[in-house]
Amino acid sequence: MGLKKYLKAWRRFFHWIDGKCLDLLYPPRCPVCDKVTLPKDGVCRLCRKKITVVKEPSCMKCGKPISNARREFCSDCKRHAHRFTQGKALWVYEAEVKKSIYRFKYQNKREYGSVYAAEMAKAYGSWVKQKRIQAVLPIPLYSKKKRKRGYNQSEILAKELGRLLKLPVCTDALIRTQETLPQKTLNYAERKQNVRNAFASAKKTGFQRILLVDDIYTTGSTLDAAADVLLQAGMSEVFACCISIGQDRG
């Protein structure tokens, strides 16, 4: 065996060992019931009955499920313009999904990220290819909040999704310049104001079409604020994909 092949074999071995160690520290769990499961299972069979997968018909702009197949846009997107080109979401933001994302964000359930990403890649991998998306970018946390929490859940999700889709992940292209209030406590106008000037471009990526990744989509204010900065930095299109999204109220 040549030296290069020998070193390559050892790198594969250590990568395998590293993965096994992570499995011991963070064993795969169903993100809905939080029970340990096999990596291939993801969401367990019983819990799949408890969640609502986003299906067609859905809003052509944000991806929110709508009840009338003859409508192109949800009531929110009919009233408000967005800076991102198009968005998709995995599950409807209901009881079990709310609990799951809360644990992912605030209770150190980082292992959920691989399950969310696998579900997103399966549902929207072909859409990502169709849109010729070149890289994945997580919505950043404010530095103080990230230090306190210990991680950025969107970054965990983005890195795993990028790995599955074989796309580069840009974690230093966008920064959060100020600490904002939780969006869930605010109305639409307050949300827009809350994230105004909350982001800044930190580094040129060289990519033209990027996928923003976040956990929850409500009104799209956060994605709009981030997309606006990226478009001003020279990108031509910003797409978005979230774990969950609300139902259309119209």
Short mmCIF file of C-alpha atoms in Angstrom, two decimals:
data_model
loop_
_atom_site.label_atom_id
_atom_site.label_comp_id
_atom_site.label_asym_id
_atom_site.label_seq_id
_atom_site.Cartn_x
_atom_site.Cartn_y
_atom_site.Cartn_z
CA MET A 1 0.00 0.00 0.00
CA GLY A 2 1.34 3.42 -0.98
CA LEU A 3 1.79 6.18 1.60
CA LYS A 4 -1.16 8.22 0.29
CA LYS A 5 -3.53 5.23 0.41
CA TYR A 6 -2.23 4.32 3.86
CA LEU A 7 -2.87 7.83 5.22
CA LYS A 8 -6.28 7.95 3.54
CA ALA A 9 -7.25 4.65 5.18
CA TRP A 10 -6.20 5.95 8.60
CA ARG A 11 -8.18 9.18 8.07
CA ARG A 12 -11.29 7.12 7.26
CA PHE A 13 -10.71 5.02 10.38
CA PHE A 14 -10.35 8.04 12.68
CA HIS A 15 -13.42 9.66 11.10
CA TRP A 16 -15.36 6.45 11.85
CA ILE A 17 -14.07 6.42 15.45
CA ASP A 18 -15.00 10.11 15.84
CA GLY A 19 -18.52 9.37 14.66
CA LYS A 20 -18.84 6.47 17.11
CA CYS A 21 -17.68 8.70 19.99
CA LEU A 22 -20.28 11.30 19.06
CA ASP A 23 -22.94 8.59 19.02
CA LEU A 24 -21.94 7.67 22.57
CA LEU A 25 -22.04 11.29 23.74
CA TYR A 26 -25.17 12.17 21.77
CA PRO A 27 -26.97 8.90 20.92
CA PRO A 28 -29.51 9.19 18.09
CA ARG A 29 -32.97 10.03 19.40
CA CYS A 30 -36.38 10.52 17.90
CA PRO A 31 -36.76 14.32 18.04
CA VAL A 32 -40.47 14.01 18.83
CA CYS A 33 -40.58 11.59 21.79
CA ASP A 34 -36.86 11.92 22.68
CA LYS A 35 -36.38 8.15 22.96
CA VAL A 36 -33.09 6.62 21.78
CA THR A 37 -33.52 5.15 18.32
CA LEU A 38 -31.44 3.73 15.51
CA PRO A 39 -29.71 6.31 13.28
CA LYS A 40 -31.58 5.04 10.22
CA ASP A 41 -34.98 5.47 11.89
CA GLY A 42 -34.92 9.21 12.62
CA VAL A 43 -38.49 9.99 13.66
CA CYS A 44 -39.94 6.80 15.12
CA ARG A 45 -42.97 5.13 13.55
CA LEU A 46 -45.40 6.14 16.29
CA CYS A 47 -44.29 9.76 16.31
CA ARG A 48 -44.72 10.15 12.55
CA LYS A 49 -48.45 9.94 13.24
CA LYS A 50 -48.21 12.87 15.65
CA ILE A 51 -46.67 15.40 13.28
CA THR A 52 -48.03 17.12 10.18
CA VAL A 53 -45.68 17.11 7.19
CA VAL A 54 -45.90 20.16 4.92
CA LYS A 55 -47.37 19.01 1.62
CA GLU A 56 -48.97 20.54 -1.42
CA PRO A 57 -50.82 22.79 -1.81
CA SER A 58 -48.39 25.22 -0.23
CA CYS A 59 -47.58 28.89 -0.68
CA MET A 60 -45.31 29.41 -3.69
CA LYS A 61 -43.34 32.04 -1.76
CA CYS A 62 -42.85 30.89 1.85
CA GLY A 63 -43.93 27.24 1.62
CA LYS A 64 -46.73 27.53 4.18
CA PRO A 65 -49.49 24.94 3.67
CA ILE A 66 -52.72 26.40 2.28
CA SER A 67 -56.15 24.81 2.09
CA ASN A 68 -57.21 26.02 -1.37
CA ALA A 69 -55.21 24.45 -4.20
CA ARG A 70 -56.24 27.23 -6.57
CA ARG A 71 -54.44 29.86 -4.49
CA GLU A 72 -50.77 30.53 -5.19
CA PHE A 73 -49.88 32.44 -2.03
CA CYS A 74 -50.82 32.35 1.65
CA SER A 75 -52.61 35.33 3.19
CA ASP A 76 -49.36 36.72 4.68
CA CYS A 77 -47.43 36.60 1.40
CA LYS A 78 -50.33 38.21 -0.46
CA ARG A 79 -50.08 41.20 1.90
CA HIS A 80 -46.31 41.44 2.39
CA ALA A 81 -43.37 41.27 -0.02
CA HIS A 82 -40.32 39.22 0.92
CA ARG A 83 -36.63 39.63 0.18
CA PHE A 84 -35.94 35.89 -0.12
CA THR A 85 -36.76 34.19 -3.42
CA GLN A 86 -38.60 31.14 -2.09
CA GLY A 87 -38.89 29.18 1.13
CA LYS A 88 -39.67 25.63 2.17
CA ALA A 89 -40.48 24.03 5.53
CA LEU A 90 -40.57 20.48 6.84
CA TRP A 91 -43.34 20.27 9.44
CA VAL A 92 -46.30 22.35 10.62
CA TYR A 93 -45.58 24.19 13.87
CA GLU A 94 -47.91 22.25 16.16
CA ALA A 95 -47.73 20.83 19.70
CA GLU A 96 -45.20 17.99 19.28
CA VAL A 97 -43.02 19.93 16.87
CA LYS A 98 -42.99 22.94 19.22
CA LYS A 99 -41.73 20.74 22.06
CA SER A 100 -39.11 19.17 19.81
CA ILE A 101 -37.67 22.47 18.64
CA TYR A 102 -37.70 23.86 22.17
CA ARG A 103 -35.53 20.94 23.34
CA PHE A 104 -33.26 21.36 20.32
CA LYS A 105 -32.73 25.05 21.08
CA TYR A 106 -32.72 25.26 24.85
CA GLN A 107 -32.09 21.78 26.29
CA ASN A 108 -28.91 20.84 24.40
CA LYS A 109 -30.58 18.22 22.21
CA ARG A 110 -28.03 18.77 19.46
CA GLU A 111 -28.46 15.23 18.16
CA TYR A 112 -31.87 16.24 16.79
CA GLY A 113 -30.07 18.26 14.12
CA SER A 114 -29.03 15.20 12.14
CA VAL A 115 -32.63 13.92 12.03
CA TYR A 116 -34.07 17.28 10.99
CA ALA A 117 -31.41 17.60 8.29
CA ALA A 118 -32.01 14.08 6.96
CA GLU A 119 -35.75 14.77 6.71
CA MET A 120 -35.11 18.10 4.98
CA ALA A 121 -32.64 16.58 2.52
CA LYS A 122 -35.11 13.84 1.65
CA ALA A 123 -38.00 16.27 1.18
CA TYR A 124 -36.18 19.11 -0.59
CA GLY A 125 -32.92 17.75 -1.98
CA SER A 126 -34.25 17.78 -5.53
CA TRP A 127 -35.62 21.32 -5.05
CA VAL A 128 -32.17 22.49 -3.92
CA LYS A 129 -30.62 21.01 -7.08
CA GLN A 130 -33.35 22.48 -9.27
CA LYS A 131 -32.70 25.96 -7.88
CA ARG A 132 -28.95 25.48 -8.42
CA ILE A 133 -28.24 26.45 -4.82
CA GLN A 134 -24.49 26.64 -4.24
CA ALA A 135 -24.09 26.79 -0.45
CA VAL A 136 -25.91 26.61 2.89
CA LEU A 137 -25.88 29.43 5.44
CA PRO A 138 -27.36 29.32 8.97
CA ILE A 139 -29.16 32.24 10.58
CA PRO A 140 -26.55 33.44 13.11
CA LEU A 141 -27.08 33.97 16.83
CA TYR A 142 -25.88 37.08 18.61
CA SER A 143 -22.43 36.31 20.09
CA LYS A 144 -23.54 36.80 23.70
CA LYS A 145 -26.52 34.49 23.25
CA LYS A 146 -24.40 31.85 21.52
CA ARG A 147 -21.88 31.87 24.38
CA LYS A 148 -24.67 31.50 26.92
CA ARG A 149 -26.40 28.66 25.03
CA GLY A 150 -23.17 27.02 23.96
CA TYR A 151 -24.20 26.49 20.34
CA ASN A 152 -26.28 27.83 17.47
CA GLN A 153 -29.00 25.31 16.61
CA SER A 154 -29.32 26.66 13.06
CA GLU A 155 -25.59 26.17 12.52
CA ILE A 156 -25.82 22.53 13.64
CA LEU A 157 -28.70 22.01 11.23
CA ALA A 158 -26.94 23.80 8.36
CA LYS A 159 -23.71 21.82 8.74
CA GLU A 160 -25.53 18.50 8.70
CA LEU A 161 -27.72 19.54 5.76
CA GLY A 162 -24.69 20.75 3.82
CA ARG A 163 -22.96 17.43 4.44
CA LEU A 164 -25.95 15.46 3.17
CA LEU A 165 -26.44 17.66 0.11
CA LYS A 166 -22.68 17.88 -0.53
CA LEU A 167 -22.76 21.68 -0.38
CA PRO A 168 -20.34 24.04 1.38
CA VAL A 169 -21.60 25.67 4.59
CA CYS A 170 -20.85 29.36 5.18
CA THR A 171 -20.83 30.13 8.90
CA ASP A 172 -18.85 33.37 8.62
CA ALA A 173 -20.64 35.18 5.79
CA LEU A 174 -23.30 36.73 8.01
CA ILE A 175 -23.12 38.03 11.59
CA ARG A 176 -25.75 39.15 14.07
CA THR A 177 -24.87 42.68 15.10
CA GLN A 178 -27.35 43.15 17.94
CA GLU A 179 -29.34 41.16 20.45
CA THR A 180 -33.02 41.12 19.55
CA LEU A 181 -36.21 40.26 21.42
CA PRO A 182 -37.80 36.83 20.86
CA GLN A 183 -39.88 37.19 17.71
CA LYS A 184 -42.73 35.06 19.10
CA THR A 185 -43.64 37.83 21.56
CA LEU A 186 -44.17 40.46 18.84
CA ASN A 187 -46.71 41.33 16.16
CA TYR A 188 -45.80 41.67 12.47
CA ALA A 189 -44.76 45.34 12.57
CA GLU A 190 -42.78 44.82 15.77
CA ARG A 191 -40.99 41.80 14.30
CA LYS A 192 -39.89 43.78 11.26
CA GLN A 193 -38.56 46.56 13.48
CA ASN A 194 -36.95 44.10 15.90
CA VAL A 195 -34.63 42.61 13.26
CA ARG A 196 -34.01 45.81 11.31
CA ASN A 197 -30.22 46.22 11.09
CA ALA A 198 -29.78 43.01 13.11
CA PHE A 199 -27.45 41.43 10.52
CA ALA A 200 -24.35 42.44 8.63
CA SER A 201 -22.25 40.86 5.91
CA ALA A 202 -18.96 39.63 7.37
CA LYS A 203 -17.28 37.93 4.43
CA LYS A 204 -17.71 37.62 0.68
CA THR A 205 -18.56 34.05 -0.26
CA GLY A 206 -18.36 34.15 -4.04
CA PHE A 207 -21.70 32.32 -4.23
CA GLN A 208 -24.72 33.69 -6.09
CA ARG A 209 -27.50 31.38 -4.85
CA ILE A 210 -27.57 30.43 -1.19
CA LEU A 211 -29.88 28.53 1.14
CA LEU A 212 -30.64 30.18 4.49
CA VAL A 213 -31.45 27.66 7.23
CA ASP A 214 -33.45 28.36 10.40
CA ASP A 215 -35.66 26.48 12.85
CA ILE A 216 -39.04 28.28 12.75
CA TYR A 217 -40.78 30.38 10.11
CA THR A 218 -43.54 32.70 11.30
CA THR A 219 -43.80 35.94 9.32
CA GLY A 220 -40.44 35.70 7.55
CA SER A 221 -39.10 38.92 9.11
CA THR A 222 -35.83 37.33 10.25
CA LEU A 223 -35.21 35.68 6.88
CA ASP A 224 -36.04 38.93 5.08
CA ALA A 225 -33.57 40.92 7.18
CA ALA A 226 -30.82 38.36 6.58
CA ALA A 227 -31.63 38.01 2.87
CA ASP A 228 -31.57 41.78 2.41
CA VAL A 229 -27.99 41.95 3.73
CA LEU A 230 -26.88 39.04 1.55
CA LEU A 231 -28.44 40.54 -1.58
CA GLN A 232 -26.75 43.86 -0.87
CA ALA A 233 -23.48 41.94 -0.51
CA GLY A 234 -23.80 40.71 -4.11
CA MET A 235 -25.78 37.49 -4.04
CA SER A 236 -28.43 37.13 -6.73
CA GLU A 237 -30.91 34.81 -4.98
CA VAL A 238 -31.52 33.76 -1.39
CA PHE A 239 -33.67 30.70 -0.69
CA ALA A 240 -34.75 29.43 2.72
CA CYS A 241 -35.57 26.18 4.45
CA CYS A 242 -36.91 25.80 8.00
CA ILE A 243 -37.81 22.90 10.24
CA SER A 244 -41.32 24.20 10.92
CA ILE A 245 -43.87 26.74 9.76
CA GLY A 246 -47.31 27.89 10.84
CA GLN A 247 -50.62 27.24 9.11
CA ASP A 248 -52.12 29.80 6.79
CA ARG A 249 -54.61 31.92 8.72
CA GLY A 250 -56.48 33.09 5.62
#
